[in-house]
Each structure stands twice: as C-alpha cells, then as structure tokens.
CSV table of C-alpha atoms in Angstrom, one decimal:
chain,number,residue,atom,x,y,z
A,1,MET,CA,-91.4,51.9,9.8
A,2,THR,CA,-92.7,55.2,8.0
A,3,GLU,CA,-95.5,55.3,10.6
A,4,VAL,CA,-92.3,55.7,13.3
A,5,LYS,CA,-90.1,57.9,11.4
A,6,GLN,CA,-93.1,60.4,10.4
A,7,LYS,CA,-93.4,60.2,14.5
A,8,SER,CA,-89.8,61.1,14.5
A,9,ASP,CA,-89.8,63.6,11.9
A,10,SER,CA,-92.7,65.0,13.6
A,11,TYR,CA,-90.8,65.0,17.4
A,12,GLU,CA,-87.5,66.9,16.7
A,13,GLU,CA,-89.3,69.7,14.4
A,14,LYS,CA,-91.1,69.8,18.6
A,15,GLY,CA,-87.5,69.9,19.8
A,16,TRP,CA,-86.3,72.0,17.2
A,17,LYS,CA,-89.6,74.3,17.7
A,18,THR,CA,-89.0,74.2,21.5
A,19,VAL,CA,-85.3,75.9,20.9
A,20,LEU,CA,-85.9,78.5,18.6
A,21,ILE,CA,-89.1,79.4,20.5
A,22,ILE,CA,-87.5,80.4,23.6
A,23,PHE,CA,-83.7,81.5,22.6
A,24,LEU,CA,-86.2,84.8,20.2
A,25,ILE,CA,-87.5,85.2,23.9
A,26,VAL,CA,-84.4,85.3,25.7
A,27,ALA,CA,-83.1,87.1,22.9
A,28,THR,CA,-85.6,90.3,22.8
A,29,SER,CA,-85.3,90.2,27.0
A,30,TYR,CA,-82.4,91.6,26.1
A,31,LEU,CA,-83.3,93.9,22.7
A,32,ILE,CA,-86.2,95.7,24.2
A,33,PRO,CA,-83.3,97.6,26.4
A,34,ILE,CA,-80.9,98.1,23.7
A,35,ALA,CA,-83.5,99.3,21.6
A,36,ILE,CA,-84.8,101.8,24.0
A,37,ASP,CA,-81.3,103.2,24.8
A,38,TYR,CA,-81.1,103.9,21.2
A,39,ILE,CA,-84.4,105.2,20.7
A,40,SER,CA,-84.0,107.9,23.9
A,41,THR,CA,-80.2,108.8,23.0
A,42,PHE,CA,-81.6,108.9,19.6
A,43,ILE,CA,-84.5,111.6,21.0
A,44,GLY,CA,-81.9,113.1,23.6
A,45,THR,CA,-83.7,112.1,26.7
A,46,ALA,CA,-82.1,114.7,29.8
A,47,TYR,CA,-81.0,111.2,32.2
A,48,ASN,CA,-79.6,109.9,28.3
A,49,PRO,CA,-78.3,113.2,26.7
A,50,THR,CA,-77.0,112.5,23.5
A,51,ASN,CA,-73.6,114.1,22.9
A,52,PRO,CA,-73.8,115.5,27.4
A,53,ASN,CA,-71.5,119.1,27.6
A,54,ILE,CA,-69.4,118.0,31.5
A,55,TYR,CA,-69.5,122.1,31.7
A,56,LYS,CA,-73.5,121.9,32.0
A,57,TYR,CA,-74.2,120.3,34.9
A,58,SER,CA,-73.5,121.3,38.1
A,59,ASN,CA,-70.9,118.1,39.4
A,60,GLU,CA,-67.6,116.8,41.4
A,61,ILE,CA,-65.4,114.6,39.8
A,62,ILE,CA,-62.3,113.3,41.7
A,63,TYR,CA,-58.8,112.2,40.4
A,64,ASN,CA,-56.5,110.0,41.7
A,65,TYR,CA,-53.2,112.4,41.3
A,66,ARG,CA,-49.7,111.0,41.4
A,67,ASN,CA,-46.7,113.3,41.0
A,68,GLY,CA,-44.4,111.1,38.9
A,69,THR,CA,-41.2,113.3,40.5
A,70,LYS,CA,-42.9,113.8,44.1
A,71,GLY,CA,-43.9,110.2,44.1
A,72,GLU,CA,-47.1,111.8,46.4
A,73,TYR,CA,-50.8,110.3,46.0
A,74,SER,CA,-52.9,112.6,46.2
A,75,THR,CA,-56.9,113.7,44.9
A,76,LEU,CA,-57.9,116.1,42.3
A,77,LYS,CA,-61.2,117.4,42.5
A,78,ILE,CA,-62.9,119.7,39.8
A,79,SER,CA,-66.8,121.5,41.2
A,80,SER,CA,-67.7,123.1,37.9
A,81,LYS,CA,-70.8,125.3,38.6
A,82,PRO,CA,-72.6,126.6,35.3
A,83,ASP,CA,-74.1,130.2,35.3
A,84,GLN,CA,-76.3,129.7,31.9
A,85,SER,CA,-77.1,133.5,32.4
A,86,LYS,CA,-73.3,134.9,31.7
A,87,GLU,CA,-72.8,131.9,29.6
A,88,TYR,CA,-69.9,130.8,30.9
A,89,THR,CA,-69.3,127.9,33.2
A,90,SER,CA,-67.1,128.4,36.8
A,91,VAL,CA,-65.0,125.8,37.3
A,92,ILE,CA,-62.6,125.0,40.7
A,93,VAL,CA,-60.0,122.1,40.7
A,94,GLU,CA,-58.7,121.4,44.0
A,95,LEU,CA,-55.9,119.6,46.0
A,96,ASN,CA,-56.8,117.4,48.5
A,97,ASP,CA,-59.1,119.4,48.8
A,98,ASN,CA,-57.0,122.5,49.0
A,99,LEU,CA,-57.8,125.6,45.8
A,100,LEU,CA,-55.6,124.8,43.5
A,101,ILE,CA,-56.9,126.9,40.7
A,102,THR,CA,-60.3,128.3,39.0
A,103,TYR,CA,-61.2,129.2,35.5
A,104,GLU,CA,-64.5,129.7,32.7
A,105,CYS,CA,-65.5,127.5,29.9
A,106,GLU,CA,-68.5,128.0,27.2
A,107,TYR,CA,-71.5,126.5,28.8
A,108,ASN,CA,-72.9,125.7,24.9
A,109,SER,CA,-69.6,125.2,23.5
A,110,GLY,CA,-67.5,123.3,26.4
A,111,TYR,CA,-64.6,125.1,25.0
A,112,MET,CA,-61.8,126.6,27.1
A,113,LYS,CA,-63.7,130.9,27.8
A,114,ASN,CA,-62.6,133.2,25.2
A,115,THR,CA,-60.4,130.3,23.2
A,116,GLU,CA,-61.7,127.2,20.4
A,117,THR,CA,-58.9,124.8,22.7
A,118,TYR,CA,-61.1,122.6,24.7
A,119,SER,CA,-59.4,121.8,28.3
A,120,ILE,CA,-57.9,118.5,29.2
A,121,PHE,CA,-60.3,117.3,31.5
A,122,TRP,CA,-63.2,117.1,29.1
A,123,VAL,CA,-63.2,117.0,25.0
A,124,PHE,CA,-66.1,116.6,22.6
A,125,THR,CA,-67.3,113.6,21.2
A,126,LEU,CA,-70.3,112.1,19.0
A,127,ASN,CA,-72.1,109.6,20.3
A,128,ASN,CA,-70.1,106.0,19.2
A,129,LEU,CA,-73.8,104.3,20.1
A,130,LEU,CA,-75.2,106.7,17.4
A,131,ASP,CA,-72.0,107.5,15.2
A,132,PRO,CA,-69.8,104.1,15.7
A,133,LEU,CA,-67.1,105.7,13.5
A,134,GLY,CA,-67.2,108.8,16.6
A,135,ILE,CA,-66.0,112.8,15.6
A,136,LEU,CA,-62.6,111.6,16.3
A,137,LEU,CA,-60.7,109.0,14.9
A,138,GLU,CA,-57.6,107.1,14.4
A,139,SER,CA,-54.3,109.8,13.7
A,140,ASP,CA,-56.7,112.7,14.1
A,141,GLU,CA,-55.4,115.4,16.3
A,142,ILE,CA,-57.2,118.2,18.4
A,143,LYS,CA,-55.4,121.2,20.4
A,144,VAL,CA,-56.1,121.0,24.5
A,145,MET,CA,-55.2,123.1,27.5
A,146,ASP,CA,-54.3,122.4,30.6
A,147,PRO,CA,-56.0,124.8,32.7
A,148,VAL,CA,-54.4,123.3,36.0
A,149,GLY,CA,-50.8,122.6,34.7
A,150,ILE,CA,-50.4,119.5,35.9
A,151,LEU,CA,-48.6,118.9,32.6
A,152,GLY,CA,-46.3,121.6,33.0
A,153,LYS,CA,-47.3,125.5,33.0
A,154,VAL,CA,-50.8,126.5,34.1
A,155,ASN,CA,-52.7,127.3,30.7
A,156,GLU,CA,-50.6,125.1,28.2
A,157,THR,CA,-52.4,123.9,24.7
A,158,TYR,CA,-50.6,120.2,23.8
A,159,SER,CA,-52.0,118.4,21.3
A,160,MET,CA,-53.9,115.2,22.2
A,161,VAL,CA,-53.1,112.7,18.6
A,162,PHE,CA,-56.0,110.3,18.9
A,163,GLU,CA,-54.0,106.5,18.7
A,164,GLU,CA,-57.2,103.7,18.2
A,165,LYS,CA,-60.0,103.0,20.3
A,166,THR,CA,-60.0,100.2,23.0
A,167,VAL,CA,-62.0,99.0,25.6
A,168,ILE,CA,-60.6,99.8,29.7
A,169,TYR,CA,-61.3,97.3,32.9
A,170,ASP,CA,-62.0,100.2,35.6
A,171,VAL,CA,-61.9,98.6,39.2
A,172,ALA,CA,-63.7,101.8,40.4
A,173,PRO,CA,-66.8,101.5,42.1
A,174,MET,CA,-68.8,104.4,40.5
A,175,LEU,CA,-67.1,104.4,37.1
A,176,PHE,CA,-69.4,100.8,37.1
A,177,GLY,CA,-66.4,98.3,34.7
A,178,ALA,CA,-65.6,98.1,31.6
A,179,GLN,CA,-65.4,101.1,29.7
A,180,TYR,CA,-65.5,102.2,25.5
A,181,SER,CA,-62.6,104.5,25.1
A,182,PHE,CA,-59.8,106.4,22.5
A,183,GLU,CA,-56.4,105.9,23.6
A,184,VAL,CA,-54.7,109.2,22.6
A,185,GLU,CA,-51.0,110.5,22.9
A,186,LEU,CA,-50.2,114.1,25.3
A,187,PHE,CA,-47.4,116.2,22.9
A,188,ASN,CA,-46.0,119.5,24.0
A,189,SER,CA,-45.3,122.4,21.2
A,190,ASN,CA,-41.9,120.8,20.3
A,191,ASP,CA,-43.2,117.6,19.2
A,192,ARG,CA,-41.9,116.1,23.0
A,193,LYS,CA,-44.3,113.2,23.7
A,194,LEU,CA,-45.3,113.8,27.4
A,195,GLY,CA,-47.2,110.7,27.8
A,196,SER,CA,-50.2,108.3,26.7
A,197,ALA,CA,-53.8,108.6,28.1
A,198,ILE,CA,-57.8,107.6,28.0
A,199,ILE,CA,-60.9,109.2,26.6
A,200,ASP,CA,-63.8,107.6,27.3
A,201,SER,CA,-65.4,107.4,23.9
A,202,THR,CA,-69.3,106.9,24.4
A,203,SER,CA,-69.1,111.1,26.6
A,204,GLY,CA,-65.2,112.7,25.9
A,205,ILE,CA,-64.2,112.4,30.0
A,206,LEU,CA,-60.3,112.3,30.0
A,207,GLU,CA,-60.5,108.7,32.4
A,208,ILE,CA,-56.5,108.0,32.7
A,209,VAL,CA,-53.2,110.6,32.2
A,210,ASP,CA,-50.6,108.1,32.6
A,211,GLY,CA,-46.9,109.8,31.8
A,212,THR,CA,-44.6,111.9,34.7
A,213,ILE,CA,-47.8,112.4,36.4
A,214,ASP,CA,-50.4,109.5,37.3
A,215,LEU,CA,-54.0,110.4,36.9
A,216,GLU,CA,-57.2,108.6,37.3
A,217,LEU,CA,-60.5,108.8,36.8
A,218,ILE,CA,-62.3,108.1,40.4
A,219,ASN,CA,-65.5,109.5,40.3
A,220,PRO,CA,-67.1,111.0,37.4
A,221,GLY,CA,-70.2,112.9,40.1
A,222,ILE,CA,-73.5,113.2,37.9
A,223,TYR,CA,-71.7,113.4,35.0
A,224,PRO,CA,-73.5,110.4,32.8
A,225,MET,CA,-70.5,109.0,31.2
A,226,SER,CA,-72.1,105.6,32.1
A,227,ARG,CA,-76.0,106.5,31.3
A,228,HIS,CA,-76.1,103.9,28.8
A,229,ARG,CA,-75.6,100.6,30.6
A,230,LEU,CA,-78.0,102.0,33.4
A,231,THR,CA,-80.7,102.3,30.6
A,232,ILE,CA,-80.0,98.7,29.7
A,233,PHE,CA,-79.4,97.2,33.2
A,234,GLY,CA,-82.9,99.2,34.7
A,235,ILE,CA,-85.0,98.2,32.1
A,236,LEU,CA,-83.1,94.5,31.6
A,237,LEU,CA,-84.0,94.2,35.3
A,238,PHE,CA,-87.7,94.2,34.4
A,239,THR,CA,-87.2,91.9,31.6
A,240,VAL,CA,-85.7,89.3,33.6
A,241,VAL,CA,-88.9,88.8,36.1
A,242,LEU,CA,-92.1,90.7,33.1
A,243,PHE,CA,-90.7,87.4,30.9
A,244,PRO,CA,-90.8,84.6,32.9
A,245,VAL,CA,-94.6,85.8,34.7
A,246,GLY,CA,-95.8,85.9,31.0
A,247,VAL,CA,-94.9,83.2,29.8
A,248,TYR,CA,-96.2,81.2,32.7
A,249,LEU,CA,-99.5,83.0,32.6
A,250,TYR,CA,-99.5,83.2,28.9
A,251,TYR,CA,-99.1,78.7,28.9
A,252,LYS,CA,-101.3,78.1,31.6
A,253,TYR,CA,-104.5,80.4,31.1
A,254,HIS,CA,-104.2,81.1,28.1
A,255,LYS,CA,-102.7,78.0,26.0
A,256,LYS,CA,-103.7,75.6,29.2
A,257,PHE,CA,-100.8,73.8,28.8
A,258,GLU,CA,-100.0,70.9,31.5
A,259,LYS,CA,-98.1,71.6,34.5
A,260,GLU,CA,-95.7,69.5,34.1
A,261,ASP,CA,-95.2,71.8,30.2
A,262,TYR,CA,-95.3,75.2,32.2
A,263,LEU,CA,-93.5,75.3,34.6
A,264,ALA,CA,-91.4,74.2,32.1
A,265,LEU,CA,-91.5,76.8,29.8
A,266,THR,CA,-91.1,78.6,32.5
A,267,SER,CA,-87.1,78.0,33.9
A,268,LEU,CA,-86.0,77.8,30.7
A,269,VAL,CA,-86.9,82.0,30.1
A,270,ALA,CA,-86.1,82.7,34.1
A,271,MET,CA,-82.6,81.1,33.2
A,272,GLY,CA,-82.0,82.2,29.9
A,273,THR,CA,-83.0,85.7,30.5
A,274,SER,CA,-81.0,85.9,33.7
A,275,SER,CA,-78.0,84.3,32.2
A,276,VAL,CA,-78.2,87.4,29.6
A,277,MET,CA,-77.7,90.1,32.8
A,278,ILE,CA,-75.8,88.3,33.8
A,279,ASP,CA,-73.1,87.3,31.4
A,280,PHE,CA,-73.5,90.4,29.4
A,281,ILE,CA,-74.3,93.4,31.2
A,282,LEU,CA,-73.2,92.2,35.0
A,283,ASP,CA,-69.9,90.6,34.0
A,284,VAL,CA,-68.6,93.1,32.0
A,285,TRP,CA,-70.5,96.9,32.4
A,286,MET,CA,-71.0,96.6,36.4
A,287,TYR,CA,-68.9,94.9,37.9
A,288,ALA,CA,-67.1,96.9,39.7
A,289,PHE,CA,-69.8,98.3,40.9
A,290,PHE,CA,-71.0,95.6,42.8
A,291,GLY,CA,-67.7,93.7,43.6
A,292,ILE,CA,-66.1,91.1,44.1
A,293,ILE,CA,-67.8,89.5,46.5
A,294,PHE,CA,-71.2,89.8,45.2
A,295,MET,CA,-70.0,88.5,41.8
A,296,TYR,CA,-69.5,85.7,42.9
A,297,SER,CA,-72.3,85.2,45.4
A,298,LEU,CA,-74.5,85.5,42.4
A,299,HIS,CA,-72.3,83.2,39.8
A,300,ILE,CA,-73.1,80.7,43.1
A,301,ILE,CA,-76.3,81.6,43.7
A,302,PHE,CA,-77.3,81.2,40.0
A,303,ALA,CA,-75.1,77.8,39.4
A,304,ILE,CA,-77.4,76.0,42.1
A,305,VAL,CA,-80.7,77.5,41.5
A,306,TYR,CA,-79.8,76.8,37.0
A,307,ALA,CA,-78.5,73.1,39.0
A,308,LEU,CA,-82.5,73.0,41.2
A,309,LEU,CA,-84.1,73.6,38.0
A,310,SER,CA,-82.6,71.2,35.8
A,311,HIS,CA,-82.9,68.5,37.7
A,312,GLN,CA,-87.1,69.5,39.3
A,313,PHE,CA,-88.5,71.0,36.7
A,314,LEU,CA,-86.8,70.0,33.2
A,315,LYS,CA,-85.7,66.6,34.1
A,316,VAL,CA,-82.4,67.1,32.8
A,317,ASN,CA,-79.1,66.6,34.3
A,318,PRO,CA,-77.7,69.2,36.3
A,319,ILE,CA,-74.3,68.2,34.6
A,320,TRP,CA,-75.3,71.1,31.6
A,321,ILE,CA,-74.1,73.4,34.3
A,322,THR,CA,-71.0,72.7,34.1
A,323,PRO,CA,-69.7,75.7,32.1
A,324,LEU,CA,-71.7,78.0,34.2
A,325,LEU,CA,-68.5,76.3,37.2
A,326,ILE,CA,-65.8,76.7,34.7
A,327,GLU,CA,-66.8,80.2,34.9
A,328,MET,CA,-66.3,79.9,38.3
A,329,ILE,CA,-63.6,78.2,39.0
A,330,PHE,CA,-60.3,79.6,36.6
A,331,PRO,CA,-61.2,83.5,38.0
A,332,ILE,CA,-60.9,81.9,41.7
A,333,ALA,CA,-57.9,80.8,40.7
A,334,LEU,CA,-56.7,84.3,38.7
A,335,THR,CA,-57.2,86.2,41.3
A,336,LEU,CA,-57.1,84.6,44.0
A,337,HIS,CA,-53.8,82.2,44.1
A,338,ALA,CA,-52.4,84.7,40.5
A,339,GLY,CA,-52.8,87.8,41.7
A,340,VAL,CA,-55.1,88.6,38.3
A,341,PRO,CA,-57.1,92.1,39.2
A,342,PHE,CA,-60.6,91.4,39.2
A,343,TYR,CA,-61.7,92.6,36.6
A,344,PRO,CA,-60.6,90.1,33.6
A,345,ALA,CA,-62.1,87.4,35.6
A,346,LEU,CA,-65.5,86.8,35.3
A,347,LEU,CA,-64.8,87.9,31.9
A,348,VAL,CA,-63.5,84.5,29.8
A,349,GLY,CA,-66.1,83.2,28.9
A,350,VAL,CA,-70.0,83.6,28.8
A,351,GLY,CA,-70.6,79.8,31.4
A,352,SER,CA,-74.5,81.3,32.5
A,353,PHE,CA,-75.3,81.6,28.6
A,354,SER,CA,-74.1,78.4,27.8
A,355,SER,CA,-74.7,76.4,30.5
A,356,PHE,CA,-78.7,77.9,29.4
A,357,LEU,CA,-78.0,77.2,25.6
A,358,PHE,CA,-76.1,73.5,26.6
A,359,ILE,CA,-79.7,72.9,29.1
A,360,LEU,CA,-82.6,74.4,25.7
A,361,PHE,CA,-80.7,72.4,24.0
A,362,ARG,CA,-81.0,69.0,25.9
A,363,VAL,CA,-84.4,69.8,26.5
A,364,GLY,CA,-84.9,70.2,22.9
A,365,GLN,CA,-83.9,66.9,22.2
A,366,LYS,CA,-85.0,64.9,25.8
A,367,LYS,CA,-88.6,67.0,26.4
A,368,PRO,CA,-89.9,69.1,23.5
A,369,ILE,CA,-92.9,71.2,24.6
A,370,LEU,CA,-94.1,73.3,22.3
C-alpha cells in the first residue's frame, strides 16, 4: 500500500513538474521581448527613443478633421521639416492638400518658436514605461498653442488640463491597436471648456479632439508612437519559433527522450508561445493593423492546430480548446449581429492562452512527461 502511494505521489509530482517547467518556458518567451524593449528604451536607441520629440522627425502626420459648425469632413496633414543648423523645425499644415498655414518649433525642446509653449499637436511626456506616473499627472495643467486655428483664433493659447489615464482602442490601421493615453480637457482664457482630447501617453502626440470640431489621428507617419509594441512583437516572432525548436532539439538529442515525449513537449511550448502572442500582443496591440478578416482567420487556424496537437501528440481531448472557441463565437455575435465595432471584440478574454493552460494542466494530470 505504501509503495503504491509513493508511486502515486511521484506521478503527481512529475505532473506538476511538467506543468511548471512548460509554463516557465512560455513565460520566458514573453518576458524576453519585454525586457529587451525596456532596456532599449532606457538606453535610448534610434528605433526605440526614450522620449521622442515629434519635431526632430522629417515626417507627415494625418488627421481626419470635421468642422462642427459646417459638418464637413476633411483631411488635415501636418508636415515637419527639421533643420538642425537653424535649430528650428518648419511645419506645414494642409487641409485637403491645400496650404493652410506654416509655423516653426524649436528643434530640441519642441516649443513653438520664441515661446515656452507646446503646440496642441504634441506635448512632452515622460515615457510611461520608465516612469509609470509620467510627468503629467491627474489635474496637471499646461498651456498649449493652437497654431492652426482649429479651436478658434490662430496662435491662441489654451489650458490643457489632464484628467486621467486611459486606454483607447483605435481602429485606424497605422495606429495598430490599443493606446495608453491621457484624457484632457481644453479651456480658453475665460475658463470656458471648448472640448476634450486624448494625448498618447508614451509619445505626447495628439490623438483625438472632441468638441466644436472633431479631430482624429489616423496616421502618425514615421513618428514612433507605437515603438514599444513593434519592438516586442518583432522579438516575440522569433521566440515563438525558436523556443519550440529549442525544446525539440534539447529533448530529442541532449536528453534522448522518446519520440512521443519530445513531440508532446514541443507541442505544448508551441501552443503556449503562440497563445501568448495572440492574446497578449495581437488581440490588444495589433488588431487594427491586421484587420478583422485576418484576426478571425488566425484564431480559426490556431483553434484547428491546437485541436490537432491535443489529439495527435498530447493525447488529450480537444474539448479543452473550448475557451478559444468561445472567444471567437462571442466577437462574431458582437460585430456581425449586434453591430459593435471590431476593436473590443477579441479583447473579451484570453481564449487561446486559457485553452493552452487547460491543456497543459490536463497533460500534467494524465501524462506527465518531465
């Protein structure tokens, strides 16, 4: 009886060991890109600057613009052409490709020329990745200048009051997906509220104005407002491939595991790393770039792959991919039947990762390997 109990305890310990090791491998595949992004931001690289200044880039940013009084929709394009030798950046503003106005900003500080005031289109913020509180906190107030006259007179100065941090879910492809942002309110010199706005908290660029006019960023050009997600996503693409390959080679050639076992371990790691990429990166930070058809197709493909791996190599019932199926069915009902916009659809849960965890724990119970 004691011998049977010892074997049972050993079997259970082996199961938990399998679960823990696979989970740690998968977690590491996600933490490595985050760590590299953090380090490169802290150092301040050309691709991943610590606190980017929009007026140091030769660039074009594009907004959708609607005049509330006329109800007309237009395209507002802001082109910056820095000149380090003059210490200023020339900015050209066009409305529907027609020249509207030009102005200059200081190359280094980003202030409007001969002032200590930012334009409404960009303000300096500390990188939230390195400073979670940021330089702008709730109830902070700064002065901004409207060099175009979208709120009133040209070069009028307004108070920008920062209310709270939020996450907005953009649908413009060149904004990629969700954005950490500041909600702000705009007041004139008579303390009359003119509207509210959204400022990107990691880059300071104006995203949305909602008031007598509507302004919505649709393309930041080469300005690196999405640098963190692109860094993490780029590295994660490598870890999603390299980690399963590494596990396969290690347990096949170094540990000399049986074919059934090293294929099972490889399958678990492949499911784990891909589910992390889908649920924690693509579904949240990249959905707008890839679009609804690609995102739904990707989830369907991975649901089929997870089911096949579960049945063929892990010897567990594919029923454990149910969370992933629910995650797909619910968004379809929201977007196609109820008419809810696409962006929140795949954010309702972490179906891929939940399915992976269910399968991992089931393997640990039924067929512990390590």
